[in-house]
C-alpha angles and dihedrals in degrees: 000000000000116000117216120205130177137167106194138046091253091050091047091053092055090042091054092049090056092045090053092049093048105030095156096045104045142064123194116225113207130188132051111358096232093055092041093054092046092051095045092047090056098042107035137065091218139016134208110197118193090205141098113286092236092056092048092049091055092046094048099043097085091046101053115118104168145300094278096050108034120097122241112264128200124187122208118194123233092258093052091235101124138033106201121198097221106166136015096016094170110013094037095040094238094139093058091039090055089054092049093047090048092052092048098046101030091247128141111251113229114204118174105172107126099236093050091048091062098034099257120138112239112246088226093054101057094097092246128112109256139193135186140031100353095157095047095046092044090052090051090052091049092048093049094245115153111269118184123219112215105188106187085165120036111236134167099252124171116254117294125181094236133156135212090254138009147143089265126054140199107200121194105201145143091202121114093250134151114232119242124238092269099031139100121202117209114199113210116197091246100135125087118192116204113205137187128180142179117246110284096016107163118247089232090059095047093045093044091051092050095046092046092051092050093046095049091048091051093244129141120242087212089070095057106117099182148346114237131198144146122293091246089065097046091111099035102134096217093052093043091050093047091054091048093051091049089048094232134120122261111232121193135196133193120261088243092057092048093047089061094059117096109229134178096231113040119171138198093222098070089039089060094040104044107002103260130090090224135033109163100039095036094048091049093046100040095098094038134259143120119305104230098168117030119211115311123189139208126179094283107007144055132199141179131185128220131182109219120206115250116264107230120217126232117192113189102206129197111209096195126234096312111279112113093225089058091057104101121237089239091056091049090050092052091051090054091047097051120093090192125041120192122189154115109300095241091051092048088054089057094060105024092111090058094059120102122240110276096031111144112223121204108186134170140174136260118306097031098101097127092046091052091049092051091046093051093049092047091052091050091049088054087062101261131135102243134188116199107195134204137165123263108356112348090222095057114077087324145091104305095080099053091040096051090045087060098040122089129188094277092088135048114247125199125186118211112195123221139192107273127224089245092056093045091048091045092055090052094048095046118249107332094145096056092120135029112324142169137207119220127182114218093200110115093190091101102014125051113246091236089063093046092049092050090053093048090051091049091051090048093050092046091052093235124162104249128211113194118210121193089014102169142357136171090268095040109048103139103054097077095050089048092051092047090051090054091052091046088061089066104030138056120262088244093060107134117250124190122206119193125177122195093354113214094003126115093259094047116151132178142174139177117224137148136267091253096046102043111117106210090200089071092061127088140169092282090060133092117205118201118191117195127226126242091280097049114113138183110242118182089339094309130109112243125183109189119229092240139017093231090058092053093046092053092059131068113253110264116254 
């Protein structure tokens, strides 16, 4: 819960706006400010104070317990101009809260933590348990000192400016190790513990068996990602309590699923009891991995431990038509999250300044789409967080199709939509896509011309607005005239046609002409050509396709 505190009418107005925007996340604290801050500090995970920062500092000072315990605090000034992350920037989430508050209220977020200021992810904000010298290693990263990354377990981390060797180390491990003086241990949730238990098995016995197995194998309980068992034991109190004490989810599978898993130590007892020859080993191994601890038994419980391989992450990101303000916030966030960026060299140049230090860039030239797709998928399979970039929307004549054709279910795939060239051009031209429309690429490099021509004829006969991508190049100069001739067989010579080159970019140009007057020789690969349907009109120099034919027929034709 986020506590909201204010002292003046102006502050209360901004406070109430935020409370209305986040009704399920916030609680307003009324009354004297000192008592309100004290109550909110004790009861809430985060605070937003519509007060001067100096006043909040004095009010908070007697309440501070430590970095790990204090809530995140954001201050918003009386004018609502700034949202300042004052306390708990990383651990308390105040940095992200300041950004959220700023977006909601139209305020500028102010984040002063050193790593955020230079674009580095905080080691304590990666979502992984951590141990060791976080401050010292973070300072070394900030100062440009060599910091080694020792990844004993592959995991999709955000970019870090690390070296092969250095006096400081970030170690990614699920081993029960003690960090060195200049070392941070990151604990990925790479371990799955399969458990089985007789009815009524005490939680202390189940938990003791699990912790003993981990300890003897030299594994860290902080890297346990889940407990797994058979459906029949989903409500077994001892197993449920053990998962709660470890702070991990309890995942269950059917006996039929578990019976299909090959295990080293099957047994007749669970087969008779729940219908599978293995519970602990099978539940741990069901989704793959390396069996580190075979089945261990106590009087009433069994357990086994598996290390699952990291699931890499592939984000297929649409960059939009080129203008920075048409790059979506979600796309920018994925670019900052990715440790590997794969893309066409000219597209990488558009967003290079958005990448965090340490991001590995794999770029190539025109014509290497399939190679880029294979590279991106391979990097994700190696356990990295990857962004595969394309212009416009990555799913429209871009990289999503070849990438997803390569990707299997061993990686996580996220699609990030972008503003397409057709949409950008349409906004410049007016409203040409106001009714049913279709996009057709005139490039026959991947599609036979016979197929393209059949689609153009179908669009012409169906009276669809048509946007032509890849309309003409030096080696392909006859396809556009041919396509226009097909459309001319079904539409009047005065049918409006919009031509936009480099939509949204500094050298953008556009014009509205007609089907009869369009000179195909003025069109190139950087151009989008939009041909209206029989209802499309030119109104005040802009293309307008009405939402319905009845609407258009009921009006006099514009002069």
